[in-house]
Amino acid sequence: MSVEFKNSETKGNLMRAFAGESQARNRYTFSGKQARKQEYYVIEQIFNFTADQEYAHAKLFYEHLRPFMGETITVDGGYPVDLQEDYCGYVHEGTEAPKECPNCHHGQGFFVRLTLAPYTKASDDK
C-alpha cells in the first residue's frame, strides 16, 4: 500500500524539519551578532558558519516542498516537550524551561530537551 507524498507523514516531517532548521538559523545568526557586539569575533564566525549550515538544510527541505506551494500548511513544533535539568535530573513539561529548577535552584540554562539529555533512558533509545 503506497501513500501519495502530499498526504504522507514524510511531507509533514519535512515541513517540521524546514521550520526547525529555519528557527535554528535565526538563533545562530542572533548569537553571532551578540558575539560580535562583545568582540568575540572567532565565536561570531563559528555561529555564522553554523547558521549557513542550517540555511543549507532548510533550503534542501524547502526544495522538496516546493511542489506544494500555495497550499495551506500547518507546522507543529511538537510542543510541549519534556525538559530535564542537567544537574539534578528534574523533568519539566512545557514550552520553555522554568527560570529556576524547583529542585536544585539552578538556572534556566541547565535545562535541555529530555531526548537530548545525557545519561537518560530517552537519549539511549536513539
PDB file of C-alpha atoms in Angstrom:
ATOM      1  CA  MET A   1       0.000   0.000   0.000  1.00  0.00           C
ATOM      2  CA  SER A   2       1.539   3.299  -1.039  1.00  0.00           C
ATOM      3  CA  VAL A   3       0.675   6.793   0.100  1.00  0.00           C
ATOM      4  CA  GLU A   4       0.908   9.877  -2.086  1.00  0.00           C
ATOM      5  CA  PHE A   5       3.735  12.137  -0.948  1.00  0.00           C
ATOM      6  CA  LYS A   6       1.371  15.083  -0.457  1.00  0.00           C
ATOM      7  CA  ASN A   7      -0.614  13.004   2.075  1.00  0.00           C
ATOM      8  CA  SER A   8       2.385  11.322   3.669  1.00  0.00           C
ATOM      9  CA  GLU A   9       3.961  11.583   7.077  1.00  0.00           C
ATOM     10  CA  THR A  10       7.219  12.305   5.258  1.00  0.00           C
ATOM     11  CA  LYS A  11       5.800  15.590   3.940  1.00  0.00           C
ATOM     12  CA  GLY A  12       4.786  16.574   7.478  1.00  0.00           C
ATOM     13  CA  ASN A  13       8.233  15.667   8.764  1.00  0.00           C
ATOM     14  CA  LEU A  14       9.869  17.764   6.031  1.00  0.00           C
ATOM     15  CA  MET A  15       7.702  20.745   6.974  1.00  0.00           C
ATOM     16  CA  ARG A  16       8.678  20.402  10.637  1.00  0.00           C
ATOM     17  CA  ALA A  17      12.327  19.961   9.676  1.00  0.00           C
ATOM     18  CA  PHE A  18      12.196  23.081   7.468  1.00  0.00           C
ATOM     19  CA  ALA A  19      10.690  25.102  10.320  1.00  0.00           C
ATOM     20  CA  GLY A  20      13.251  23.767  12.795  1.00  0.00           C
ATOM     21  CA  GLU A  21      16.220  24.494  10.534  1.00  0.00           C
ATOM     22  CA  SER A  22      14.890  27.992   9.835  1.00  0.00           C
ATOM     23  CA  GLN A  23      14.486  28.704  13.539  1.00  0.00           C
ATOM     24  CA  ALA A  24      17.940  27.314  14.279  1.00  0.00           C
ATOM     25  CA  ARG A  25      19.466  29.532  11.594  1.00  0.00           C
ATOM     26  CA  ASN A  26      17.902  32.579  13.219  1.00  0.00           C
ATOM     27  CA  ARG A  27      19.174  31.594  16.661  1.00  0.00           C
ATOM     28  CA  TYR A  28      22.729  31.174  15.354  1.00  0.00           C
ATOM     29  CA  THR A  29      22.537  34.456  13.431  1.00  0.00           C
ATOM     30  CA  PHE A  30      21.312  36.307  16.536  1.00  0.00           C
ATOM     31  CA  SER A  31      24.046  34.695  18.631  1.00  0.00           C
ATOM     32  CA  GLY A  32      26.670  35.669  16.058  1.00  0.00           C
ATOM     33  CA  LYS A  33      25.562  39.291  16.228  1.00  0.00           C
ATOM     34  CA  GLN A  34      25.728  39.203  20.013  1.00  0.00           C
ATOM     35  CA  ALA A  35      29.229  37.701  19.896  1.00  0.00           C
ATOM     36  CA  ARG A  36      30.303  40.479  17.518  1.00  0.00           C
ATOM     37  CA  LYS A  37      28.935  43.148  19.882  1.00  0.00           C
ATOM     38  CA  GLN A  38      31.040  41.602  22.636  1.00  0.00           C
ATOM     39  CA  GLU A  39      34.065  41.478  20.293  1.00  0.00           C
ATOM     40  CA  TYR A  40      34.238  37.667  20.222  1.00  0.00           C
ATOM     41  CA  TYR A  41      34.986  37.566  16.511  1.00  0.00           C
ATOM     42  CA  VAL A  42      36.024  33.914  16.312  1.00  0.00           C
ATOM     43  CA  ILE A  43      32.844  32.887  18.125  1.00  0.00           C
ATOM     44  CA  GLU A  44      30.878  35.087  15.714  1.00  0.00           C
ATOM     45  CA  GLN A  45      32.409  33.227  12.766  1.00  0.00           C
ATOM     46  CA  ILE A  46      31.510  29.862  14.306  1.00  0.00           C
ATOM     47  CA  PHE A  47      27.900  30.961  14.799  1.00  0.00           C
ATOM     48  CA  ASN A  48      27.731  32.347  11.250  1.00  0.00           C
ATOM     49  CA  PHE A  49      29.227  29.161   9.795  1.00  0.00           C
ATOM     50  CA  THR A  50      26.669  27.080  11.681  1.00  0.00           C
ATOM     51  CA  ALA A  51      23.848  29.405  10.562  1.00  0.00           C
ATOM     52  CA  ASP A  52      24.941  28.839   6.959  1.00  0.00           C
ATOM     53  CA  GLN A  53      24.744  25.072   7.504  1.00  0.00           C
ATOM     54  CA  GLU A  54      21.216  25.401   8.882  1.00  0.00           C
ATOM     55  CA  TYR A  55      20.290  27.521   5.846  1.00  0.00           C
ATOM     56  CA  ALA A  56      21.575  24.796   3.513  1.00  0.00           C
ATOM     57  CA  HIS A  57      19.468  22.193   5.322  1.00  0.00           C
ATOM     58  CA  ALA A  58      16.347  24.393   5.251  1.00  0.00           C
ATOM     59  CA  LYS A  59      16.831  25.120   1.544  1.00  0.00           C
ATOM     60  CA  LEU A  60      17.077  21.399   0.748  1.00  0.00           C
ATOM     61  CA  PHE A  61      13.859  20.651   2.636  1.00  0.00           C
ATOM     62  CA  TYR A  62      12.157  23.641   1.002  1.00  0.00           C
ATOM     63  CA  GLU A  63      13.056  22.354  -2.469  1.00  0.00           C
ATOM     64  CA  HIS A  64      11.283  19.075  -1.701  1.00  0.00           C
ATOM     65  CA  LEU A  65       8.211  21.009  -0.542  1.00  0.00           C
ATOM     66  CA  ARG A  66       8.170  23.490  -3.455  1.00  0.00           C
ATOM     67  CA  PRO A  67       5.592  21.492  -5.487  1.00  0.00           C
ATOM     68  CA  PHE A  68       3.068  22.192  -2.726  1.00  0.00           C
ATOM     69  CA  MET A  69       3.412  25.990  -2.837  1.00  0.00           C
ATOM     70  CA  GLY A  70       0.089  27.731  -2.444  1.00  0.00           C
ATOM     71  CA  GLU A  71      -1.369  25.048  -0.198  1.00  0.00           C
ATOM     72  CA  THR A  72      -2.158  25.898   3.384  1.00  0.00           C
ATOM     73  CA  ILE A  73       0.254  24.053   5.621  1.00  0.00           C
ATOM     74  CA  THR A  74       0.340  23.621   9.348  1.00  0.00           C
ATOM     75  CA  VAL A  75       3.636  23.168  11.121  1.00  0.00           C
ATOM     76  CA  ASP A  76       3.530  21.788  14.632  1.00  0.00           C
ATOM     77  CA  GLY A  77       6.805  22.045  16.511  1.00  0.00           C
ATOM     78  CA  GLY A  78       5.786  19.241  18.858  1.00  0.00           C
ATOM     79  CA  TYR A  79       5.277  21.359  21.974  1.00  0.00           C
ATOM     80  CA  PRO A  80       5.111  20.980  24.877  1.00  0.00           C
ATOM     81  CA  VAL A  81       8.277  18.949  25.395  1.00  0.00           C
ATOM     82  CA  ASP A  82       9.961  17.331  28.370  1.00  0.00           C
ATOM     83  CA  LEU A  83      12.953  19.331  29.588  1.00  0.00           C
ATOM     84  CA  GLN A  84      15.463  17.855  32.018  1.00  0.00           C
ATOM     85  CA  GLU A  85      17.595  19.867  34.406  1.00  0.00           C
ATOM     86  CA  ASP A  86      21.142  18.625  33.873  1.00  0.00           C
ATOM     87  CA  TYR A  87      22.332  18.763  37.469  1.00  0.00           C
ATOM     88  CA  CYS A  88      19.605  17.040  39.496  1.00  0.00           C
ATOM     89  CA  GLY A  89      17.581  15.404  36.724  1.00  0.00           C
ATOM     90  CA  TYR A  90      14.301  17.227  37.406  1.00  0.00           C
ATOM     91  CA  VAL A  91      11.945  16.907  34.407  1.00  0.00           C
ATOM     92  CA  HIS A  92       9.613  19.753  33.404  1.00  0.00           C
ATOM     93  CA  GLU A  93       6.963  19.545  30.671  1.00  0.00           C
ATOM     94  CA  GLY A  94       6.307  22.806  28.883  1.00  0.00           C
ATOM     95  CA  THR A  95       7.074  25.124  26.016  1.00  0.00           C
ATOM     96  CA  GLU A  96      10.066  26.643  27.819  1.00  0.00           C
ATOM     97  CA  ALA A  97      12.229  25.810  30.795  1.00  0.00           C
ATOM     98  CA  PRO A  98      11.412  27.359  34.160  1.00  0.00           C
ATOM     99  CA  LYS A  99      13.603  30.304  35.198  1.00  0.00           C
ATOM    100  CA  GLU A 100      14.920  28.194  38.070  1.00  0.00           C
ATOM    101  CA  CYS A 101      14.790  24.483  38.869  1.00  0.00           C
ATOM    102  CA  PRO A 102      12.381  23.943  41.795  1.00  0.00           C
ATOM    103  CA  ASN A 103      14.567  21.056  42.995  1.00  0.00           C
ATOM    104  CA  CYS A 104      18.162  22.311  42.988  1.00  0.00           C
ATOM    105  CA  HIS A 105      17.650  26.013  42.103  1.00  0.00           C
ATOM    106  CA  HIS A 106      19.994  26.002  39.094  1.00  0.00           C
ATOM    107  CA  GLY A 107      19.069  28.492  36.376  1.00  0.00           C
ATOM    108  CA  GLN A 108      17.156  28.035  33.144  1.00  0.00           C
ATOM    109  CA  GLY A 109      20.353  27.348  31.205  1.00  0.00           C
ATOM    110  CA  PHE A 110      20.736  23.955  32.889  1.00  0.00           C
ATOM    111  CA  PHE A 111      17.628  22.557  31.134  1.00  0.00           C
ATOM    112  CA  VAL A 112      17.866  20.524  27.915  1.00  0.00           C
ATOM    113  CA  ARG A 113      15.295  18.551  25.959  1.00  0.00           C
ATOM    114  CA  LEU A 114      14.932  15.179  27.615  1.00  0.00           C
ATOM    115  CA  THR A 115      15.596  13.419  24.310  1.00  0.00           C
ATOM    116  CA  LEU A 116      18.951  15.243  24.093  1.00  0.00           C
ATOM    117  CA  ALA A 117      19.902  14.943  27.756  1.00  0.00           C
ATOM    118  CA  PRO A 118      22.967  12.848  28.546  1.00  0.00           C
ATOM    119  CA  TYR A 119      22.629   9.831  30.827  1.00  0.00           C
ATOM    120  CA  THR A 120      18.900   9.254  30.359  1.00  0.00           C
ATOM    121  CA  LYS A 121      16.868   6.352  29.062  1.00  0.00           C
ATOM    122  CA  ALA A 122      15.347   8.711  26.460  1.00  0.00           C
ATOM    123  CA  SER A 123      18.763   9.579  24.994  1.00  0.00           C
ATOM    124  CA  ASP A 124      19.777   5.896  24.980  1.00  0.00           C
ATOM    125  CA  ASP A 125      16.795   4.958  22.788  1.00  0.00           C
ATOM    126  CA  LYS A 126      18.061   6.910  19.753  1.00  0.00           C
TER     127      LYS A 126
END
